Coordinates of C-alpha atoms and ligand atoms in Angstrom, one line a residue:
M74 CA 0.0 0.0 0.0
C75 CA 1.3 3.5 0.8
G76 CA 0.8 6.3 -1.7
I77 CA 2.0 8.4 -4.6
V78 CA 0.8 11.8 -5.8
G79 CA 2.2 13.8 -8.7
A80 CA 1.3 17.0 -10.5
V81 CA 2.2 19.2 -13.5
A82 CA 0.3 22.5 -13.6
Q83 CA 0.5 26.2 -14.0
R84 CA -0.5 27.0 -10.4
D85 CA 1.5 26.0 -7.3
V86 CA 0.8 22.3 -6.5
D87 CA 2.6 21.8 -3.2
Q88 CA -0.6 22.1 -1.1
I89 CA -2.5 19.9 -3.6
L90 CA 0.1 17.2 -3.2
L91 CA 0.0 17.5 0.6
E92 CA -3.8 17.2 0.6
G93 CA -3.4 14.1 -1.7
L94 CA -1.1 12.5 0.9
R95 CA -3.6 13.2 3.7
R96 CA -6.2 11.5 1.6
L97 CA -3.9 8.4 1.2
E98 CA -3.1 8.2 4.9
Y99 CA -5.7 5.4 5.4
R100 CA -3.3 3.2 3.3
G101 CA -0.7 3.1 6.2
Y102 CA 2.8 4.4 6.0
D103 CA 5.9 5.1 8.2
S104 CA 7.3 8.3 6.6
A105 CA 6.3 10.9 4.0
G106 CA 8.0 13.3 1.6
I107 CA 7.5 15.9 -1.1
A108 CA 9.8 17.2 -3.9
M109 CA 9.0 20.3 -5.9
V110 CA 10.5 22.0 -9.0
D111 CA 10.1 25.8 -8.6
R112 CA 9.7 28.3 -11.4
S113 CA 13.4 28.8 -11.8
G114 CA 14.0 25.1 -12.2
G115 CA 15.3 24.4 -8.7
L116 CA 14.6 21.0 -7.2
K117 CA 13.9 20.8 -3.5
R118 CA 12.5 18.2 -1.1
I119 CA 11.4 17.7 2.5
R120 CA 11.0 14.3 4.1
R121 CA 9.8 13.3 7.5
V122 CA 9.5 10.1 9.5
G123 CA 6.0 9.8 10.9
K124 CA 2.9 11.5 10.0
V125 CA 2.0 13.7 7.1
A126 CA 1.1 16.4 9.7
S127 CA 4.8 16.7 10.5
L128 CA 5.7 17.0 6.8
S129 CA 3.0 19.6 6.6
E130 CA 4.5 21.6 9.5
A131 CA 8.0 21.4 7.9
L132 CA 6.6 22.7 4.6
E133 CA 4.9 25.6 6.4
A134 CA 8.3 26.5 7.9
H135 CA 10.1 26.1 4.6
P136 CA 7.6 26.8 1.8
M137 CA 8.4 25.2 -1.6
P138 CA 5.8 26.5 -4.1
G139 CA 6.1 25.3 -7.6
P140 CA 4.1 24.0 -10.6
L141 CA 5.7 20.5 -10.8
G142 CA 6.1 18.0 -8.0
L143 CA 5.8 14.6 -6.4
A144 CA 4.8 13.4 -3.0
H145 CA 4.9 10.0 -1.2
T146 CA 4.0 8.0 1.8
R147 CA 6.4 5.1 2.4
W148 CA 5.9 1.7 3.9
A149 CA 9.6 0.6 4.2
T150 CA 10.7 -2.6 2.6
H151 CA 14.4 -1.9 1.9
G152 CA 16.1 0.1 4.5
A153 CA 14.7 1.3 7.9
P154 CA 12.0 4.0 8.1
T155 CA 14.4 7.0 8.3
E156 CA 14.5 10.4 6.7
Q157 CA 17.5 9.3 4.5
N158 CA 15.4 6.4 3.1
A159 CA 12.2 8.3 2.7
H160 CA 11.1 9.2 -0.8
P161 CA 11.4 11.2 -3.1
H162 CA 14.8 9.9 -4.0
F163 CA 17.1 12.1 -6.1
S164 CA 19.8 11.4 -8.6
H165 CA 22.4 14.1 -9.1
Q166 CA 20.0 16.8 -7.8
R167 CA 18.2 16.4 -11.2
V168 CA 15.9 13.4 -11.3
A169 CA 13.3 12.7 -8.5
I170 CA 11.3 9.5 -8.1
V171 CA 8.6 8.2 -5.8
H172 CA 7.9 4.4 -5.8
N173 CA 5.5 2.0 -4.1
G174 CA 6.4 -1.6 -4.3
I175 CA 9.6 -3.7 -4.4
I176 CA 12.3 -3.9 -7.0
E177 CA 13.3 -7.6 -6.7
N178 CA 16.6 -7.4 -8.6
F179 CA 17.8 -4.2 -6.9
A180 CA 20.9 -5.9 -5.3
S181 CA 22.5 -6.6 -8.7
L182 CA 21.5 -3.2 -10.1
R183 CA 23.0 -1.6 -7.0
E184 CA 26.2 -3.5 -7.4
Q185 CA 26.5 -2.3 -11.0
L186 CA 25.9 1.3 -10.1
L187 CA 28.5 1.1 -7.3
A188 CA 31.0 -0.4 -9.7
D189 CA 30.3 2.5 -12.0
G190 CA 31.2 4.9 -9.2
V191 CA 27.6 6.1 -8.4
E192 CA 27.2 7.3 -4.8
L193 CA 24.1 6.0 -3.2
E194 CA 22.5 8.0 -0.4
S195 CA 19.9 5.5 0.9
E196 CA 19.5 1.8 1.5
T197 CA 16.3 1.6 -0.7
D198 CA 15.6 -0.4 -3.8
T199 CA 14.0 2.8 -5.2
E200 CA 17.1 5.0 -5.4
V201 CA 18.8 2.7 -7.9
V202 CA 15.9 3.4 -10.3
A203 CA 16.6 7.2 -10.0
H204 CA 20.2 6.7 -11.0
L205 CA 19.3 4.4 -14.0
I206 CA 16.9 7.1 -15.2
H207 CA 19.4 9.9 -14.6
S208 CA 22.1 8.3 -16.7
A209 CA 19.6 8.0 -19.6
V210 CA 18.4 11.7 -19.4
D211 CA 22.0 12.8 -18.9
A212 CA 22.7 11.1 -22.3
G213 CA 20.0 13.1 -23.9
Q214 CA 16.9 10.9 -23.7
S215 CA 13.5 12.3 -23.0
L216 CA 12.1 11.5 -19.5
L217 CA 9.6 9.1 -21.1
E218 CA 12.3 7.2 -23.0
A219 CA 14.5 7.1 -19.9
V220 CA 11.8 5.6 -17.7
Q221 CA 10.8 3.1 -20.4
G222 CA 14.4 2.0 -20.7
A223 CA 14.9 1.7 -16.9
L224 CA 11.7 -0.3 -16.5
E225 CA 13.0 -2.9 -18.9
R226 CA 15.8 -3.6 -16.4
L227 CA 13.4 -4.0 -13.4
D228 CA 11.9 -7.1 -11.9
G229 CA 9.3 -6.7 -9.2
A230 CA 6.2 -4.7 -8.4
Y231 CA 5.8 -1.0 -8.6
A232 CA 3.9 2.1 -9.1
L233 CA 6.2 5.0 -9.7
A234 CA 6.3 8.6 -10.7
V235 CA 9.4 10.6 -11.9
I236 CA 10.3 14.2 -12.7
D237 CA 13.4 15.7 -14.2
R238 CA 14.1 19.4 -13.2
L239 CA 15.5 20.0 -16.7
Q240 CA 12.3 18.8 -18.4
P241 CA 9.9 20.7 -16.2
D242 CA 6.8 20.2 -18.3
V243 CA 6.6 16.5 -17.7
V244 CA 5.7 13.8 -15.1
V245 CA 6.2 10.2 -16.1
G246 CA 4.4 7.4 -14.3
A247 CA 4.3 3.6 -14.5
R248 CA 2.4 0.8 -13.0
R249 CA 3.0 -2.9 -12.5
G250 CA 1.5 -4.5 -9.5
S251 CA 0.4 -1.3 -7.8
P252 CA -2.4 1.0 -8.8
L253 CA -2.0 4.4 -10.5
V254 CA -4.6 6.8 -11.8
I255 CA -4.4 10.0 -13.9
G256 CA -6.4 13.0 -12.7
I257 CA -7.5 15.3 -15.5
G258 CA -7.7 19.0 -15.0
I259 CA -7.8 22.0 -17.3
G260 CA -4.2 22.9 -18.2
E261 CA -3.0 20.6 -15.4
H262 CA -2.7 16.9 -14.8
F263 CA -2.2 14.7 -11.8
L264 CA -1.2 11.1 -10.8
A265 CA -2.1 9.2 -7.7
S266 CA -2.4 5.8 -6.2
D267 CA -6.1 6.3 -5.6
A268 CA -8.6 8.7 -7.2
A269 CA -9.7 9.8 -3.7
A270 CA -6.4 11.7 -3.4
L271 CA -7.3 13.9 -6.2
L272 CA -11.0 14.6 -5.6
P273 CA -10.4 18.1 -4.4
V274 CA -9.0 19.0 -7.9
T275 CA -10.9 16.8 -10.3
Q276 CA -13.6 14.2 -10.8
R277 CA -12.2 12.9 -14.2
F278 CA -9.8 10.0 -14.1
V279 CA -8.0 7.6 -16.4
Y280 CA -7.1 4.3 -14.7
L281 CA -3.8 2.8 -15.9
N282 CA -3.6 -0.9 -16.9
E283 CA -0.9 -3.3 -15.7
G284 CA 2.3 -2.4 -17.5
D285 CA 1.2 1.0 -18.7
V286 CA 3.6 4.0 -18.8
V287 CA 2.2 7.5 -18.9
E288 CA 3.7 10.8 -19.9
L289 CA 1.7 13.7 -18.4
T290 CA 2.1 17.3 -19.4
R291 CA 0.0 20.4 -18.7
A292 CA -1.7 20.0 -22.0
G293 CA -2.5 16.3 -22.0
W294 CA -1.3 12.7 -21.5
R295 CA 0.1 9.8 -23.6
I296 CA -0.2 6.2 -22.5
F297 CA 2.0 3.3 -23.7
D298 CA 1.1 -0.3 -22.9
A299 CA 3.4 -3.0 -21.7
A300 CA 4.6 -3.6 -25.2
G301 CA 5.4 0.1 -25.6
E302 CA 2.5 0.7 -28.0
P303 CA 0.3 3.8 -27.7
A304 CA -2.8 2.9 -25.8
D305 CA -6.2 4.5 -25.3
R306 CA -7.8 4.2 -21.8
P307 CA -11.3 5.5 -21.1
V308 CA -11.9 8.7 -19.1
V309 CA -14.1 8.0 -16.2
T310 CA -16.1 10.6 -14.3
S311 CA -16.2 9.7 -10.6
R312 CA -19.3 9.9 -8.6
L313 CA -17.3 10.0 -5.3
S314 CA -17.7 13.2 -3.4
V315 CA -14.8 15.1 -1.9
D316 CA -15.6 13.8 1.5
A317 CA -16.1 10.3 0.3
A318 CA -16.5 8.2 3.4
E319 CA -19.7 6.8 2.1
K320 CA -21.7 3.8 3.3
G321 CA -22.6 2.9 -0.3
R322 CA -24.9 -0.1 -0.4
Y323 CA -24.4 -1.0 3.3
R324 CA -26.8 -0.2 6.1
H325 CA -24.1 1.0 8.5
Y326 CA -20.3 1.4 8.6
M327 CA -19.6 -1.8 10.6
Q328 CA -21.4 -3.8 7.9
K329 CA -19.4 -2.0 5.3
E330 CA -16.1 -2.8 7.1
I331 CA -16.9 -6.4 7.5
H332 CA -17.7 -6.8 3.8
E333 CA -14.7 -4.8 2.7
Q334 CA -12.2 -7.1 4.5
P335 CA -11.2 -9.1 1.4
E336 CA -10.6 -5.9 -0.6
A337 CA -8.7 -4.4 2.3
I338 CA -6.4 -7.4 2.5
A339 CA -5.9 -7.4 -1.3
N340 CA -5.1 -3.7 -1.2
T341 CA -2.7 -4.2 1.7
L342 CA -0.8 -6.9 -0.3
E343 CA -0.8 -5.1 -3.6
G344 CA 2.7 -4.1 -4.5
R345 CA 4.0 -6.9 -2.3
I346 CA 3.2 -9.7 -4.7
S347 CA 5.4 -10.7 -7.6
E348 CA 4.2 -12.9 -10.4
H349 CA 4.5 -16.1 -8.4
S350 CA 4.6 -15.3 -4.7
V351 CA 4.2 -12.8 -1.9
L352 CA 7.5 -10.8 -1.5
E353 CA 9.0 -11.5 1.9
A354 CA 10.6 -8.0 2.0
G355 CA 7.0 -6.7 2.4
F356 CA 6.9 -8.1 5.9
Ligands
LIG31 N1 10.6 -0.4 -1.6 C1 10.5 1.0 -1.4 C2 11.2 1.4 -0.1 O1 11.4 0.6 0.7 C3 9.1 1.5 -1.5 C4 8.2 1.1 -0.3 C5 6.8 1.6 -0.5 O2 6.0 0.8 -1.1 O3 6.4 2.6 0.1 O4 11.5 2.5 0.0

């Protein structure tokens, strides 16, 4: 579980991202963080162990407005729940990534990076992906190409979102094993693990399929399927309200909780299951 929110807009999105994290708190997490690209192209981040509320206080003390950003709640699998290991992870103060899930072959990727002289700041599986993407954008690839190339080298389960401060019009997202949804605005677009995170800004969503990669800009979005082919996914208008703790078809909340247990367990394990087994690192 845990959560991802991303945005590319004209207005400042820091508070939108933070509100998104608050709305994902139900998913459980041990730390939270946010990275923003400001209007002069500077990339900054704040991370905190514990609640989104302490991230929010830190952001109040050190405001980071900007039209491009990512935010994350982490449930640690690789490396203790510390600030150093909290997301977003950076590569070369240029690329930022947030990730839910587990990269199963991270140890061999990490060894290759260390052999190439890359300095790693964290113990996470996620940081290696930031460096793979950085080396591709550094060689001149678009962020989309760089992410697609990096994904080919990954085994495991993930939802992820990536920004590059030198390509400040783009957020790239990908899903395999964890959910990811696009939120459609006017001249602005969003990504999140759950549509509920984005209800304050839109009710129009596109749900990504397994293996999809998406390139979001202010003007629109392009989706590519697992084979790299352009894909069309339907736009869905949500009927959920902004304060969507609804009883739905149940008579009362306890009945709803009882009937939602299978779904709650499935949601908890998503991102912790590879093709053949539950990933032990998830526990
Ligand atoms: N495996 C990553 C980590 O340990 C992501 C965990 C998550 O799903 O939040 O940092």
